[in-house]
CSV table of C-alpha atoms and ligand atoms in Angstrom, one decimal:
chain,number,residue,atom,x,y,z
A,6,MET,CA,135.4,139.5,98.2
A,7,ARG,CA,133.9,142.7,99.3
A,8,VAL,CA,130.1,142.4,99.5
A,9,LEU,CA,129.7,145.7,97.6
A,10,ASP,CA,132.0,144.6,94.9
A,11,THR,CA,130.1,141.5,93.9
A,12,LYS,CA,128.1,141.5,90.6
A,13,PHE,CA,124.7,140.7,92.3
A,14,VAL,CA,124.9,143.6,94.7
A,15,ARG,CA,125.9,146.0,92.0
A,16,GLY,CA,123.0,144.8,89.9
A,17,PHE,CA,120.6,145.2,92.9
A,18,ILE,CA,121.8,148.8,93.5
A,19,LYS,CA,121.6,149.8,89.7
A,20,MET,CA,117.9,148.4,89.5
A,21,ALA,CA,117.0,150.2,92.7
A,22,ASP,CA,118.4,153.4,91.1
A,23,ASP,CA,116.7,152.7,87.7
A,24,GLY,CA,113.3,152.5,89.6
A,25,PHE,CA,113.9,155.7,91.5
A,26,GLN,CA,114.7,157.5,88.2
A,27,GLN,CA,111.5,156.3,86.9
A,28,GLY,CA,109.7,158.1,89.7
A,29,TRP,CA,108.4,154.9,91.3
A,30,HIS,CA,110.0,155.3,94.6
A,31,GLU,CA,108.8,158.4,96.5
A,32,ARG,CA,109.9,158.6,100.1
A,33,ASN,CA,110.5,154.9,101.2
A,34,GLY,CA,108.0,153.6,98.6
A,35,GLY,CA,108.8,150.2,97.2
A,36,ASN,CA,111.1,147.4,98.0
A,37,LEU,CA,113.3,144.8,96.4
A,38,SER,CA,114.7,141.3,97.2
A,39,TYR,CA,117.1,138.9,95.5
A,40,ARG,CA,117.7,135.3,96.3
A,41,LEU,CA,121.5,134.5,96.3
A,42,THR,CA,123.0,131.4,94.7
A,43,PRO,CA,125.0,129.0,96.7
A,44,HIS,CA,128.1,130.2,94.9
A,45,GLU,CA,127.4,133.9,95.7
A,46,VAL,CA,126.9,133.0,99.3
A,47,ASP,CA,130.3,131.1,99.4
A,48,GLY,CA,132.1,134.0,97.7
A,49,ILE,CA,131.0,136.5,100.7
A,50,SER,CA,130.9,134.0,103.6
A,51,SER,CA,133.9,135.4,105.4
A,52,ARG,CA,132.3,139.0,105.2
A,53,LEU,CA,129.1,137.8,107.0
A,54,SER,CA,128.5,138.6,110.6
A,55,ASP,CA,126.7,136.0,112.9
A,56,ARG,CA,126.1,138.5,115.8
A,57,GLU,CA,122.4,139.2,115.0
A,58,ASP,CA,119.6,137.3,116.8
A,59,TRP,CA,117.0,135.3,114.9
A,60,THR,CA,113.6,137.2,114.3
A,61,PRO,CA,110.3,135.5,113.3
A,62,ILE,CA,109.5,136.2,109.8
A,63,GLY,CA,105.7,136.3,110.6
A,64,THR,CA,104.9,133.5,108.2
A,65,SER,CA,106.3,130.2,107.4
A,66,VAL,CA,108.4,129.6,104.2
A,67,PRO,CA,109.8,126.2,104.5
A,68,GLY,CA,110.7,126.0,100.9
A,69,LEU,CA,113.3,128.7,101.6
A,70,ALA,CA,115.0,127.0,104.5
A,71,GLY,CA,118.8,128.1,104.6
A,72,GLU,CA,118.4,130.5,101.8
A,73,TYR,CA,120.1,134.1,101.7
A,74,PHE,CA,118.4,137.2,100.4
A,75,LEU,CA,119.6,140.8,99.7
A,76,VAL,CA,116.7,143.0,100.6
A,77,THR,CA,115.9,146.7,100.9
A,78,GLY,CA,115.4,148.0,104.6
A,79,SER,CA,112.2,149.2,106.0
A,80,GLY,CA,111.8,153.0,105.7
A,81,LYS,CA,115.0,153.3,103.7
A,82,TYR,CA,114.7,155.5,100.7
A,83,PHE,CA,115.5,154.1,97.1
A,84,ARG,CA,117.1,157.4,96.2
A,85,ASN,CA,119.7,156.9,99.0
A,86,ILE,CA,120.6,153.3,98.0
A,87,ILE,CA,123.2,154.2,95.5
A,88,VAL,CA,124.8,156.8,97.7
A,89,ASP,CA,125.0,154.7,100.9
A,90,PRO,CA,124.0,151.1,100.2
A,91,GLU,CA,125.3,149.5,103.3
A,92,ALA,CA,122.9,151.7,105.4
A,93,CYS,CA,119.9,150.9,103.1
A,94,ILE,CA,120.1,147.2,102.2
A,95,ALA,CA,120.8,143.9,104.1
A,96,ILE,CA,121.6,140.3,103.6
A,97,ILE,CA,119.5,138.1,105.5
A,98,GLU,CA,119.7,134.4,106.2
A,99,VAL,CA,116.4,132.2,106.6
A,100,ASP,CA,116.7,129.5,109.3
A,101,SER,CA,116.4,125.7,108.7
A,102,LYS,CA,112.5,125.7,109.4
A,103,GLY,CA,111.8,128.8,107.2
A,104,GLU,CA,110.3,130.7,110.2
A,105,ASN,CA,112.9,133.1,111.3
A,106,TYR,CA,115.6,135.3,109.7
A,107,ARG,CA,118.7,137.1,110.8
A,108,ILE,CA,120.6,139.9,109.3
A,109,ARG,CA,124.2,138.8,108.1
A,110,TRP,CA,125.3,142.0,106.4
A,111,GLY,CA,124.3,145.7,106.0
A,112,LEU,CA,121.7,148.0,107.6
A,113,VAL,CA,124.9,149.4,109.4
A,114,GLU,CA,123.0,152.2,111.0
A,115,GLY,CA,120.3,150.0,112.3
A,116,GLY,CA,116.9,149.0,111.0
A,117,VAL,CA,115.0,145.8,109.8
A,118,PRO,CA,114.2,144.3,106.3
A,119,THR,CA,111.2,145.8,104.4
A,120,SER,CA,107.8,145.7,106.0
A,121,GLU,CA,106.7,143.6,102.9
A,122,LEU,CA,109.2,140.8,103.8
A,123,ASP,CA,106.3,138.3,104.2
A,124,THR,CA,105.1,139.0,100.7
A,125,HIS,CA,108.7,139.0,99.2
A,126,LEU,CA,109.4,135.6,100.9
A,127,MET,CA,106.0,133.9,100.1
A,128,ASN,CA,106.4,135.1,96.5
A,129,HIS,CA,110.0,133.8,96.4
A,130,GLU,CA,108.8,130.4,97.8
A,131,VAL,CA,106.2,130.1,95.2
A,132,LYS,CA,108.4,131.1,92.3
A,133,LYS,CA,111.4,128.9,93.5
A,134,ARG,CA,109.0,126.0,93.2
A,135,VAL,CA,106.9,126.7,89.9
A,136,THR,CA,110.0,127.9,87.9
A,137,ASP,CA,112.2,125.1,88.9
A,138,ASN,CA,114.7,127.4,91.0
A,139,LYS,CA,115.0,129.9,88.0
A,140,HIS,CA,113.3,133.1,89.6
A,141,ARG,CA,115.6,135.0,92.0
A,142,VAL,CA,114.2,138.6,92.1
A,143,ILE,CA,111.0,140.0,93.6
A,144,TYR,CA,110.2,143.8,93.1
A,145,HIS,CA,107.6,146.1,94.5
A,146,ALA,CA,107.2,149.6,93.1
A,147,HIS,CA,104.6,152.4,93.3
A,148,THR,CA,104.1,152.7,89.6
A,149,THR,CA,102.0,155.7,89.0
A,150,ASN,CA,99.9,154.9,85.9
A,151,THR,CA,99.1,151.4,87.2
A,152,ILE,CA,98.0,152.6,90.4
A,153,ALA,CA,95.7,155.1,88.5
A,154,LEU,CA,94.1,152.4,86.6
A,155,THR,CA,93.1,150.7,89.7
A,156,PHE,CA,90.6,153.5,90.2
A,157,LEU,CA,89.2,153.2,86.7
A,158,LEU,CA,89.0,149.5,85.7
A,159,PRO,CA,87.2,146.6,87.4
A,160,LEU,CA,89.7,144.9,89.8
A,161,LYS,CA,89.7,141.6,87.6
A,162,ASP,CA,92.7,139.8,86.2
A,163,GLU,CA,90.9,139.4,82.9
A,164,VAL,CA,90.2,143.1,82.4
A,165,PHE,CA,93.7,144.4,83.5
A,166,THR,CA,95.4,141.8,81.4
A,167,ARG,CA,93.3,142.5,78.2
A,168,GLU,CA,93.6,146.4,78.6
A,169,LEU,CA,97.3,146.2,79.2
A,170,TRP,CA,97.9,143.9,76.1
A,171,GLU,CA,95.8,146.1,73.9
A,172,CYS,CA,97.9,149.2,74.6
A,173,ALA,CA,101.2,147.9,73.4
A,174,THR,CA,101.8,145.1,71.0
A,175,GLU,CA,104.9,143.9,72.9
A,176,CYS,CA,102.9,143.2,76.1
A,177,PRO,CA,101.3,139.9,75.3
A,178,VAL,CA,104.8,138.7,74.3
A,179,VAL,CA,106.5,140.0,77.4
A,180,PHE,CA,103.7,138.8,79.8
A,181,PRO,CA,101.6,136.1,77.9
A,182,GLU,CA,100.4,134.6,81.2
A,183,GLY,CA,98.6,137.9,82.0
A,184,VAL,CA,98.7,139.8,85.3
A,185,GLY,CA,96.8,139.2,88.6
A,186,VAL,CA,95.1,141.9,90.7
A,187,VAL,CA,94.6,142.1,94.4
A,188,GLY,CA,91.8,144.2,95.7
A,189,TRP,CA,92.8,146.8,98.4
A,190,MET,CA,94.2,145.2,101.5
A,191,VAL,CA,96.2,146.4,104.6
A,192,PRO,CA,99.9,146.2,103.4
A,193,GLY,CA,102.7,144.8,105.3
A,194,GLY,CA,101.3,141.6,106.7
A,195,ARG,CA,100.6,137.9,106.2
A,196,ASP,CA,97.0,138.2,104.5
A,197,ILE,CA,98.3,140.3,101.6
A,198,ALA,CA,101.3,138.0,101.3
A,199,ILE,CA,99.0,135.0,101.0
A,200,ALA,CA,96.7,136.7,98.4
A,201,THR,CA,99.6,137.8,96.4
A,202,SER,CA,101.6,134.5,96.5
A,203,LYS,CA,98.4,132.8,95.3
A,204,LEU,CA,98.5,135.0,92.1
A,205,MET,CA,102.2,134.3,91.7
A,206,GLU,CA,101.4,130.7,91.1
A,207,GLN,CA,100.2,131.6,87.6
A,208,TYR,CA,101.4,135.2,86.9
A,209,ASN,CA,104.7,137.1,87.1
A,210,VAL,CA,102.8,140.4,87.9
A,211,ALA,CA,100.5,141.2,90.8
A,212,ILE,CA,98.8,144.6,90.9
A,213,TRP,CA,97.9,145.8,94.3
A,214,ALA,CA,94.8,148.1,94.0
A,215,HIS,CA,95.5,151.7,94.9
A,216,HIS,CA,99.1,150.8,96.0
A,217,GLY,CA,101.4,149.5,93.3
A,218,MET,CA,102.8,146.4,91.8
A,219,PHE,CA,104.9,143.2,92.5
A,220,CYS,CA,106.9,141.6,89.7
A,221,SER,CA,109.0,138.3,89.7
A,222,GLY,CA,111.8,137.4,87.2
A,223,VAL,CA,115.0,135.3,86.8
A,224,ASP,CA,117.3,138.4,87.1
A,225,PHE,CA,117.3,142.1,87.6
A,226,ASP,CA,117.1,143.0,83.9
A,227,GLU,CA,114.1,140.7,83.2
A,228,THR,CA,112.2,141.9,86.4
A,229,PHE,CA,112.7,145.5,85.8
A,230,GLY,CA,111.8,145.1,82.1
A,231,LEU,CA,108.6,143.4,83.0
A,232,MET,CA,107.6,146.3,85.6
A,233,HIS,CA,108.6,148.9,82.9
A,234,THR,CA,106.6,147.3,80.2
A,235,VAL,CA,103.5,147.0,82.3
A,236,GLU,CA,103.8,150.6,83.6
A,237,LYS,CA,104.4,151.9,80.0
A,238,SER,CA,101.2,150.2,78.8
A,239,ALA,CA,99.4,151.6,81.7
A,240,GLU,CA,100.6,155.0,80.8
A,241,ILE,CA,99.4,154.6,77.3
A,242,LEU,CA,95.9,153.7,78.6
A,243,ILE,CA,95.8,156.6,81.0
A,244,LYS,CA,96.6,159.0,78.1
A,245,ILE,CA,93.8,157.3,75.9
A,246,LEU,CA,91.3,157.6,78.8
A,247,SER,CA,92.3,161.1,79.6
A,248,VAL,CA,91.6,162.1,76.0
A,249,SER,CA,88.5,160.2,75.1
A,250,PRO,CA,86.5,157.2,76.7
A,251,LYS,CA,85.9,156.0,73.1
A,252,ARG,CA,88.5,154.2,71.0
A,253,LEU,CA,88.1,154.2,67.2
A,254,GLN,CA,90.2,150.9,66.9
A,255,SER,CA,92.3,148.5,68.9
A,256,ILE,CA,93.9,145.0,68.7
A,257,GLN,CA,91.2,142.3,68.2
A,258,PRO,CA,91.2,138.7,69.8
A,259,GLN,CA,91.9,137.3,66.6
A,260,ASP,CA,94.9,139.6,66.1
A,261,PHE,CA,96.2,138.4,69.5
A,262,ARG,CA,95.7,134.6,68.3
A,263,ASP,CA,97.8,135.4,65.1
A,264,LEU,CA,100.4,137.1,67.2
A,265,ALA,CA,100.6,134.2,69.6
A,266,LYS,CA,101.4,131.9,66.7
A,267,ASP,CA,104.1,133.9,65.1
A,268,PHE,CA,105.8,134.7,68.5
A,269,HIS,CA,105.3,131.2,69.8
A,270,VAL,CA,103.5,132.2,73.0
A,271,THR,CA,100.4,130.8,74.6
A,272,LEU,CA,97.7,133.3,75.3
A,273,PRO,CA,95.0,132.0,77.6
A,274,GLU,CA,91.4,132.3,76.0
A,275,LYS,CA,90.0,133.7,79.1
A,276,PHE,CA,91.6,137.1,78.1
A,277,LEU,CA,90.5,136.9,74.5
A,278,TYR,CA,86.7,137.6,75.3
A,279,GLU,CA,84.4,139.6,72.9
A,280,LYS,CA,83.8,143.1,74.2
B,2,LIG,P1,109.2,149.6,103.3
B,2,LIG,O1,109.9,150.9,103.5
B,2,LIG,O2,108.9,148.9,104.8
B,2,LIG,O3,109.8,148.6,102.4
B,2,LIG,O4,107.7,149.9,102.9
B,2,LIG,C1,107.5,150.5,101.7
B,2,LIG,C2,106.3,150.1,100.9
B,2,LIG,O5,106.3,150.4,99.8
B,2,LIG,C3,105.3,149.4,101.6
B,2,LIG,O6,104.4,148.8,100.8
B,3,LIG,ZN1,104.4,149.7,98.7
């Protein structure tokens, strides 16, 4: 089967374009990766090239040995993915030690996988383990309002989670485990990958101060929907803060406990502090 005709590639391209339409991907901002199922790899194996050399990942991900990923290319623009996917995205294979990768398809005009490959793969490794192989999508976007909040709120998981929960009733149902925050770090390397993947042990959202957001999910819809929900709530909070620093009313800790009961979610008490 032609790689571009597969359901997972089409879903990947649609999600990238949805993100661009939201305004989250200026220039080459953001990156996306998807872990293929063995069945999907079998379906395209005759279309994969094995001419490329192995390249060090820059970190070690033994839990992903032999896995295949569809990833965006470094420096490639999300707005071009829908127009010329073969030039903007690639399928890579991770070696048997989880230390090197090689390109098996795509990036036909040259290039390398995203500069955030360390973070994507370390997040995938954690999520594969803690979700019992269910999560397959890692998404990084430059979400405007969430970035703006990292200049206004203390960079603490408890504060960001509570503020985002309060600004849209759906939030504690969509991300009951909360969100993690990484203070400003140099992007594109192992240190920020370690810090982010540590948060992914307990959260599906990691906010990078003054930079953007990472989300994890089982499929494209769920992962995009999570990013969209967090960013929408951040937009509401930015609007509130823009009008007045004072709120007349909001959702209270006991309201969240009542909601948790009816919606069958567990909301950690550490987020339900008295203000
Ligand atoms: P890449 O073009 O290398 O994916 O980098 C974009 C980005 O958002 C870095 O954080
Ligand atoms: Zn970025």
